[in-house]
XYZ file of C-alpha atoms in Angstrom:
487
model
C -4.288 -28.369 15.389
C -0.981 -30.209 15.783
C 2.212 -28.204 14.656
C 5.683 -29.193 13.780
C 8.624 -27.953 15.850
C 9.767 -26.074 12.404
C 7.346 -23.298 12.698
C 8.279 -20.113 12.922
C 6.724 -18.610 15.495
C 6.772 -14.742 15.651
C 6.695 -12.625 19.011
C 5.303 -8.984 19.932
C 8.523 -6.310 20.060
C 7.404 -3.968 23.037
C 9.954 -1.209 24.636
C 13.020 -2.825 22.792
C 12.162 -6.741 23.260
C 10.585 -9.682 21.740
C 7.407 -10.614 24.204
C 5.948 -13.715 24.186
C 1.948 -13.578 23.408
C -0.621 -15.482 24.610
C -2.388 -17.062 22.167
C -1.696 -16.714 18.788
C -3.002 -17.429 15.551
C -1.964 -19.486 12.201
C -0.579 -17.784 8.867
C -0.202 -19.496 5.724
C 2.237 -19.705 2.636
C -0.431 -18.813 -0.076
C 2.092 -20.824 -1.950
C 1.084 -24.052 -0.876
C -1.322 -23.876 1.071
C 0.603 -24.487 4.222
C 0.776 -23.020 7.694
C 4.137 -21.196 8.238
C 4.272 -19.824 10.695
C 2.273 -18.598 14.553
C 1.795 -14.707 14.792
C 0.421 -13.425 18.002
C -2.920 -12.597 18.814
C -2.890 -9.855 20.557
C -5.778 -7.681 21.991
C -5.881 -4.739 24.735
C -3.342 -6.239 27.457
C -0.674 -6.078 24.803
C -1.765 -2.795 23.108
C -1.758 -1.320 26.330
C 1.785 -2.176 26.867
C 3.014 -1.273 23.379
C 1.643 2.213 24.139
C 3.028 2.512 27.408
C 6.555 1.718 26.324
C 6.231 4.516 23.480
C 4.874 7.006 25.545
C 7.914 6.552 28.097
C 10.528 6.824 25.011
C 8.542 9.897 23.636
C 10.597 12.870 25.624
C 13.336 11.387 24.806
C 13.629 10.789 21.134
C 11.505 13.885 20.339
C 14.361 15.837 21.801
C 16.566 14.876 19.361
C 18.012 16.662 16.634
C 16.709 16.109 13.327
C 20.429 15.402 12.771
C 20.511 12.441 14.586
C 17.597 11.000 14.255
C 18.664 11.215 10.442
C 21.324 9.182 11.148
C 19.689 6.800 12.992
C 17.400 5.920 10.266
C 20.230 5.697 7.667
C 21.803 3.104 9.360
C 18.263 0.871 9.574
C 18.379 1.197 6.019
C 21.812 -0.104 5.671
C 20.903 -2.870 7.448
C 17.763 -3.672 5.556
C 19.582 -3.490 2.551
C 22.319 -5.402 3.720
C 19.806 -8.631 4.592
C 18.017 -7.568 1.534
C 17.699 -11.278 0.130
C 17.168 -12.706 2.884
C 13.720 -10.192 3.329
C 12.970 -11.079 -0.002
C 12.701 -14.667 0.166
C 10.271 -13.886 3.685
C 8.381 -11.328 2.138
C 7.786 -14.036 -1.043
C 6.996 -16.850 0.702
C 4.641 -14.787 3.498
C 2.818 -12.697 0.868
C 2.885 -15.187 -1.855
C 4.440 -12.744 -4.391
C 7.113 -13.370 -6.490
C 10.594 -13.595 -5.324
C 11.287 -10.964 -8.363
C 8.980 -8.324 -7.315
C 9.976 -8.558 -3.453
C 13.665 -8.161 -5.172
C 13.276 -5.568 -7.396
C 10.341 -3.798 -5.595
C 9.127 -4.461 -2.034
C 12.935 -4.389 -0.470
C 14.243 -1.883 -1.973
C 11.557 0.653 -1.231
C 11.654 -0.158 2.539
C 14.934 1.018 2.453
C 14.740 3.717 0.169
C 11.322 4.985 2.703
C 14.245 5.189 5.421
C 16.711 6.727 3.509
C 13.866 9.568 2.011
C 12.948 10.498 5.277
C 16.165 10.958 6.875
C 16.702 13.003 3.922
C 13.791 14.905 3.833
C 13.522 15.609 7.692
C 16.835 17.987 6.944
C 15.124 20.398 4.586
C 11.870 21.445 6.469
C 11.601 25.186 7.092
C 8.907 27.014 8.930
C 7.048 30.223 8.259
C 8.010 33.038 9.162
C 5.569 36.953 8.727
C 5.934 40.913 9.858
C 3.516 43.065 10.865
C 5.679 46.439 11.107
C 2.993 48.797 11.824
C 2.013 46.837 14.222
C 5.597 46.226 15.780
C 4.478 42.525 15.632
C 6.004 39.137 13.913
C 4.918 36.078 13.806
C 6.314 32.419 12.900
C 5.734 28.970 13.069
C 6.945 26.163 14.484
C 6.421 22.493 14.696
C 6.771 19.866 17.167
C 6.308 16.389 16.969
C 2.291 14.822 18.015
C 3.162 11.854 20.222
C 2.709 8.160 19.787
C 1.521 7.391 16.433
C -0.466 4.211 15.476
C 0.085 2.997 12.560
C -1.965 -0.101 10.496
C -0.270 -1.333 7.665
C -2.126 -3.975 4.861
C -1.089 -7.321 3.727
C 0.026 -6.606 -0.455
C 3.019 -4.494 0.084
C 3.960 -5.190 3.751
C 7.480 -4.031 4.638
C 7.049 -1.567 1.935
C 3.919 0.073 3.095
C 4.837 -0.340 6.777
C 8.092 1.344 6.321
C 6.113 4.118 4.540
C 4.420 4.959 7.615
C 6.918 3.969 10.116
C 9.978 6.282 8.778
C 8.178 9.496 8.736
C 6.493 9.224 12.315
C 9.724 8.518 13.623
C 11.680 10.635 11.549
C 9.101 13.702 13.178
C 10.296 12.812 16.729
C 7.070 10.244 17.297
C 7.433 7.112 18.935
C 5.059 4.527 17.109
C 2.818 1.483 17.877
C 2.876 -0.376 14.579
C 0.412 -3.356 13.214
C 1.374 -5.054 10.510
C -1.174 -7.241 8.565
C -1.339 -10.603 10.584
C -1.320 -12.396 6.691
C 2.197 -10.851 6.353
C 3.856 -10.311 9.622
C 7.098 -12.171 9.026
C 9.593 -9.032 7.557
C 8.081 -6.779 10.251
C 9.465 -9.338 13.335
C 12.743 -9.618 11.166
C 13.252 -5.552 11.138
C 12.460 -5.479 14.700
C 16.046 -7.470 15.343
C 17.718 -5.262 13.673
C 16.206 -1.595 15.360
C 18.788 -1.787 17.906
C 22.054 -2.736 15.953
C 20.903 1.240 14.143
C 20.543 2.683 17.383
C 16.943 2.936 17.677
C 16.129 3.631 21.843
C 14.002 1.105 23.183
C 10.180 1.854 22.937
C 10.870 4.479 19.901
C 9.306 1.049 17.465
C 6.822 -1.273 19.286
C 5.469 -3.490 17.045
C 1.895 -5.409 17.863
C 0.781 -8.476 15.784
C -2.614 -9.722 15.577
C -5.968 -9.151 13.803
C -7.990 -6.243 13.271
C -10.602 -6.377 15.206
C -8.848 -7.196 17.863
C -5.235 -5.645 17.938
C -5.970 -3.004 15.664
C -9.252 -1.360 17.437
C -7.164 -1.571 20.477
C -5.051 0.816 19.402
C -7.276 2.658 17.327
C -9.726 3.234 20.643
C -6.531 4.300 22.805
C -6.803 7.462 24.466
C -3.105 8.105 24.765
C -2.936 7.502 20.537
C -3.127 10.627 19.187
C -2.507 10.065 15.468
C -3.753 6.645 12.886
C -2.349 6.128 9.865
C -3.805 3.023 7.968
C -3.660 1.656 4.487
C -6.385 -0.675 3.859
C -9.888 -1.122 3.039
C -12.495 1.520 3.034
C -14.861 -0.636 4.904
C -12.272 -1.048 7.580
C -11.255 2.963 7.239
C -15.138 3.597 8.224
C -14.741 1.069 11.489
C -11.425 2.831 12.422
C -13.395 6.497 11.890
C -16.126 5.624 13.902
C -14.065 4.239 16.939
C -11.919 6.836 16.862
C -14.720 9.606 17.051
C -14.402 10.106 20.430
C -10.990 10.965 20.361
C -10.348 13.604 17.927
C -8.176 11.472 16.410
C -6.024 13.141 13.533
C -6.517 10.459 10.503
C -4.646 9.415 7.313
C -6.332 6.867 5.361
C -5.047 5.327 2.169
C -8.118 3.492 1.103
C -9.446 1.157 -2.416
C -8.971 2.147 -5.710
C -11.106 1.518 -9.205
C -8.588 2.856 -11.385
C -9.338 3.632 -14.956
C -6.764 3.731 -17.572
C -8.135 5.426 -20.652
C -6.200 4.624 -23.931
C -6.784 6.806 -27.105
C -6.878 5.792 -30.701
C -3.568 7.810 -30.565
C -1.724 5.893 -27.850
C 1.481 4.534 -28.505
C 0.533 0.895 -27.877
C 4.021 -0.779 -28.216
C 4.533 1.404 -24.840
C 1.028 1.377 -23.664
C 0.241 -2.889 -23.728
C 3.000 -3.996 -21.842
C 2.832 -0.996 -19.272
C -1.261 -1.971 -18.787
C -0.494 -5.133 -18.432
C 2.029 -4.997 -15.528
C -0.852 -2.220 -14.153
C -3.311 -4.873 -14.471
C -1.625 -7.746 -12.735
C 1.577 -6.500 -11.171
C 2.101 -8.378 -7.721
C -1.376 -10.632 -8.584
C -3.327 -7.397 -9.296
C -2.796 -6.566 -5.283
C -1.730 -3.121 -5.329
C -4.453 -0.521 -4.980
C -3.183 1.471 -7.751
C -3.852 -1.655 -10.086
C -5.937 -0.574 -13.499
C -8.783 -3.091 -13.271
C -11.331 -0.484 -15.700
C -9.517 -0.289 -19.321
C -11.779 2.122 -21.790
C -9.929 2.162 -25.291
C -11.048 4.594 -28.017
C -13.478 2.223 -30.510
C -10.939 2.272 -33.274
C -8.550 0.766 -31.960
C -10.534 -1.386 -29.515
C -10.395 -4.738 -31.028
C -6.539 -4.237 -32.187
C -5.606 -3.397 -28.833
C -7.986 -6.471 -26.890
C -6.657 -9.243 -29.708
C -2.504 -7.916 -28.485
C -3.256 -7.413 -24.663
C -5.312 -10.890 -24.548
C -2.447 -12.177 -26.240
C 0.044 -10.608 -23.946
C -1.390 -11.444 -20.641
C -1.738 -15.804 -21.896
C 2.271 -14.971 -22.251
C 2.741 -14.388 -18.098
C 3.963 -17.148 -16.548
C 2.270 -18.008 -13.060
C 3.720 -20.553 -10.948
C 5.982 -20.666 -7.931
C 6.740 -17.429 -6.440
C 10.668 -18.382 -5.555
C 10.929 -19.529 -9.190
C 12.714 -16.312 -11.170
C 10.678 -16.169 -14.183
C 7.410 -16.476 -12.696
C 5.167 -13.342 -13.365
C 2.353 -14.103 -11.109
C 2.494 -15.149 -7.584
C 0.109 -16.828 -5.726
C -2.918 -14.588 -3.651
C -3.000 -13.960 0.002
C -5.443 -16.274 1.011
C -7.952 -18.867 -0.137
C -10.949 -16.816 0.715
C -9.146 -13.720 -1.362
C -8.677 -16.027 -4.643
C -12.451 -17.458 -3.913
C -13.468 -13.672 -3.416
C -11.676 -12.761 -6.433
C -12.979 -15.979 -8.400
C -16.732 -14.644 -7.777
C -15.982 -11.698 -9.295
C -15.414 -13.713 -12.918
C -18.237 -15.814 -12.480
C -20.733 -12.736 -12.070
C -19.233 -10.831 -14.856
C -20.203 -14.175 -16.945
C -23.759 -14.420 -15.373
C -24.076 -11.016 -16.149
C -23.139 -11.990 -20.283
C -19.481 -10.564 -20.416
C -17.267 -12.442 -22.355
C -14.143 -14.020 -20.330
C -11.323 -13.762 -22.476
C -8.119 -15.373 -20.840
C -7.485 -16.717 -17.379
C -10.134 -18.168 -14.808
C -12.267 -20.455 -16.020
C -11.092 -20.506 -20.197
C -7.369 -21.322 -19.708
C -6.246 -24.724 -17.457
C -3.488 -23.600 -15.355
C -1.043 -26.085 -14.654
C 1.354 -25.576 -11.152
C 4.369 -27.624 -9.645
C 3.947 -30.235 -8.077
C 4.372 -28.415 -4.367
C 1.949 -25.596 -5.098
C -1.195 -27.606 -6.482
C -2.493 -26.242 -2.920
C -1.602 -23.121 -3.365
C -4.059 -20.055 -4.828
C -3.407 -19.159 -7.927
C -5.153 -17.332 -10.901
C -4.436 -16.976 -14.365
C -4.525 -13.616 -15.261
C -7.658 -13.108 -16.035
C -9.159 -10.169 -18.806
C -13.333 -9.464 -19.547
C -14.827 -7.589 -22.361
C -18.182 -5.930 -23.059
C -18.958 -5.311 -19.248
C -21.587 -3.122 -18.346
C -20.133 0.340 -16.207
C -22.947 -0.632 -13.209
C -21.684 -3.920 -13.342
C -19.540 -4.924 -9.657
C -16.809 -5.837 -11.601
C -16.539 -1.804 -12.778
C -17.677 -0.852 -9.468
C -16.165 -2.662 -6.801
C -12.754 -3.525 -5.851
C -11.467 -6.535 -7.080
C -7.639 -6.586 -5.867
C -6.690 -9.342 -7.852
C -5.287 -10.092 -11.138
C -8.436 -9.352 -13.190
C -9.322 -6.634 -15.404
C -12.214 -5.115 -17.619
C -11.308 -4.093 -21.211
C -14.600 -1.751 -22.521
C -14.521 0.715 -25.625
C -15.320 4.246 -25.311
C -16.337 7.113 -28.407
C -15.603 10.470 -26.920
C -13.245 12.009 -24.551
C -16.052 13.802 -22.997
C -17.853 10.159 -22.691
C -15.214 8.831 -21.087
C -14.097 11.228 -18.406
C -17.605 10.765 -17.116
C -17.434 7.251 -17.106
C -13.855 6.787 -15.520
C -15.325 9.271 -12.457
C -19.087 7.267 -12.234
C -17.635 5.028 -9.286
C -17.048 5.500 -5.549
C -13.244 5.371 -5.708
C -10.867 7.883 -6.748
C -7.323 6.985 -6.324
C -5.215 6.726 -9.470
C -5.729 6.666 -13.216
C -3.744 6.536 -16.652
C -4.155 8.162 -19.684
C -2.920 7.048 -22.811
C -2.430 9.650 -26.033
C 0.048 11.383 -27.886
C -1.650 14.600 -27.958
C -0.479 16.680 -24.833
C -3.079 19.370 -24.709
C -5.475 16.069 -24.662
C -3.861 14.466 -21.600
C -3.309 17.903 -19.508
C -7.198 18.189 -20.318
C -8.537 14.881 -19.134
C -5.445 14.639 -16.236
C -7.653 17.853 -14.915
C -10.856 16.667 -14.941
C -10.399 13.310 -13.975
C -11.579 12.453 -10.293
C -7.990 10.905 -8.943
C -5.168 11.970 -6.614
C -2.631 10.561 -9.099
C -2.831 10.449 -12.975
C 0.157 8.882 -14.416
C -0.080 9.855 -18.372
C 2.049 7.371 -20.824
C 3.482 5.439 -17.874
C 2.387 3.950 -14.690
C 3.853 3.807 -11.159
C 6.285 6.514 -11.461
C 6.263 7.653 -8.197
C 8.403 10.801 -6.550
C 7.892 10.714 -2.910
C 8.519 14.482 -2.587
C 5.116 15.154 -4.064
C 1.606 14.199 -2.609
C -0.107 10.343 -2.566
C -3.611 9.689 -1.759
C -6.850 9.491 -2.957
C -9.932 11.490 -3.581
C -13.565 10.080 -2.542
C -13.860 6.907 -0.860
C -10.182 6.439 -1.389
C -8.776 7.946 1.504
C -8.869 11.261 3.552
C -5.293 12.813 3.777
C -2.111 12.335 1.542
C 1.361 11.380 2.265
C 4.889 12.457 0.817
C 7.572 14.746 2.355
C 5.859 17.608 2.813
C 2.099 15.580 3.854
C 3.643 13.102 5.583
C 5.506 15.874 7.369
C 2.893 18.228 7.804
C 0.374 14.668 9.024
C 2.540 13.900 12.159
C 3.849 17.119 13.587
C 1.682 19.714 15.622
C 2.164 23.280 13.943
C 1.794 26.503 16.593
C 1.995 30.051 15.442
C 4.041 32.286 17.937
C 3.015 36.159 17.631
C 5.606 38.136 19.314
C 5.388 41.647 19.761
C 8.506 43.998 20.327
């Protein structure tokens, strides 16, 4: 297809420069509908080069001090920060989410991923044991792994590709990085700024392309000791299976069917507008999204006739337009994907309250191509239903009733997924209780998305295998040894 000279065209960063690809393949503004720019497809050849350029950097930036690479990663940060807007506006207009969330959220938590690990790197200490009668000690010590791959996915992408990128570096890894090739645009832009912070060539090679090409390149090298991907479970199994061979160590941050479980003693002045930025925060593309709401029966219809009314108040339109609340979705086979979803959950005889397919939804003028949703809320669906079972990741979400806490513990945990949930009650021997037995690696109780990096994130089941934080993250891509020395 024919392309104006005003596309952007994006280019592979291997051992410290920008390398033409190839061939290369079109992204879209979900926006409009548009291509916007060319991102390269790139398979084994280029892979192979990435890893060869971080392998030669490895000695060298591993023997640095945690000191400086601390420093080094502060500045990057400063930089980000300092070209935060014009990341924004990218990250908007590549991801399709608004220009208020990319602001307030995506930008500022790349930086802030830099500026945690540099941080954090400084405060490690190892262990450390006596055995007197035997006239023995022993003590630990770690050491960084190598060149780390690292897969990030299309929702969050600076954000989540910082998340992996800062701690792998900050270890003393050099890294071979994929970005989504839906959202490759602030990845190329951090690139130009790597060595302005003083990162040595090869220390951040960044590969674009799909992944079945690009990423099982890397995943199947030899000389890649270490994946980390956030993603899809299907594509976690894929990565586990091709990396078999290997004895690959593995950190997967996989789907989520998140519950949040309100009680007829929730505070809902607190608890509505909270679920609803759960429900359909950046389009409902975050996998800690709520998409399975059980409310006690007593206050059931109360609480569906305010959140239905709520979520007909958000505004979606044009992501670079301030008070929009929803963006457009990633792709047209995403909002089609996401659009089935609805229309089983009506074959199947739930009601569709609000959004797809009961409200019109009327865009600009440029984005009448684009793929939007309304946000979108179903009652009275049946827990085997798909839409209770299976991922959704888009701005739709399932309002049931429940009876009994005991009821609805076992319901929350009846799916394959166990990543986050949210509990709703004023009772605090109540939410320790149900926090406990419910089958998640995160339970936010009262509030959602509170997040302290220090402590563990991941997911239980077929949400993910590993967890990441200071001390996970840490503990993920170093190699620990235990030194016995007798005296």
């Amino acid at each position: 297809m024919a392309h104006s000279k005003a596309l952007l065209v994006l280019e592979n960063f291997i051992g410290g420069k920008f390398v033409p690809c190839s061939s290369y393949i079109d992204s879209y503004n979900p926006s409009t509908g548009d291509v916007y720019c060319r991102v390269p497809d790139s398979g084994k050849e280029e892979v192979e080069a990435a890893v060869k350029s971080a392998k030669a950097a490895f000695p060298i930036w591993s023997s640095k001090s945690p000191l400086e690479r601390s420093q080094i990663l502060n500045k990057l940060a400063d930089l980000i920060e300092h070209d935060l807007e014009a990341f924004a506006q990218a990250e908007s207009k590549d991801q399709g989410k608004t220009i208020t969330f990319a602001r307030t959220v995506d930008i500022p938590r790349a930086v802030y991923n830099f500026r945690f690990f540099a941080s954090s790197i400084l405060h490690h200490t190892t262990e450390c044991t006596e055995m007197a009668t035997m006239g023995c000690m022993h003590y630990t010590s770690r050491a960084p792994v190598g060149v780390a791959g690292l897969i990030s996915p299309w929702n969050l992408p600076l954000y989540l590709l910082t998340w992996k990128i800062a701690p792998a570096i900050a270890c003393g890894n050099t890294v071979v990085a994929k970005p989504s090739e839906m959202t490759s645009v602030t990845a190329w832009m951090m690139c130009k700024l790597l060595e302005k912070a003083g990162v040595p060539h090869g220390v951040v090679n960044i590969v674009f392309g799909t992944g079945t090409k690009a990423g099982e390149a890397l995943t199947c090298h030899p000389d890649v000791p270490l994946i980390s991907f956030t993603g899809s479970t299907l594509t976690a199994q894929r990565i586990t299976e091709k990396s078999a061979p290997y004895c690959k160590r593995l950190s997967l941050e996989l789907g989520g069917k998140n519950p949040a479980i309100i009680f007829d003693d929730a505070d809902l002045t607190q608890c509505i507008p909270t679920t609803l930025r759960s429900s359909f925060a950046n389009q409902g593309e975050i996998c800690l999204c709520t998409s399975r709401i059980f409310v006690q029966r007593g206050i059931y219809s109360e609480f569906l006739k305010r959140f239905v009314a709520e979520a007909k108040k958000w505004k979606v339109g044009n992501p670079s337009d301030p008070t929009v609340d929803v963006g457009a979705l990633i792709s047209k086979e995403h909002l089609e994907k996401v659009r089935s979803y609805v229309k089983k959950a009506q074959a199947e005889g739930a009601r569709v309250l609000c959004g797809e397919g009961v409200d019109s939804l009327a865009l600009p003028t440029g984005n009448q191509k684009g793929y939007f949703m309304l946000p979108t809320v179903i009652a009275e669906v049946k827990d085997e239903s798909c839409c209770m079972q299976e991922e959704i990741f888009g701005p739709v979400t399932c309002v049931v009733a429940f009876d009994t806490e005991e009821e609805v513990i076992e319901r929350a945990n009846s799916v394959k997924y166990g990543l986050a949930a949210t509990v709703w009650s004023s009772n605090v021997g109540r939410v320790h209780r149900v926090a406990q037995r419910l089958q998640a690696g995160l339970v936010w109780t009262n509030c959602w998305l509170v997040r302290d990096l220090n402590l563990p994130f991941g997911g239980m089941k077929a949400s993910g295998i590993g967890r990441e934080g200071a001390k996970d993250s840490y503990e993920f891509f170093t190699e620990v040894k235990t030194i016995t020395i007798k005296h």
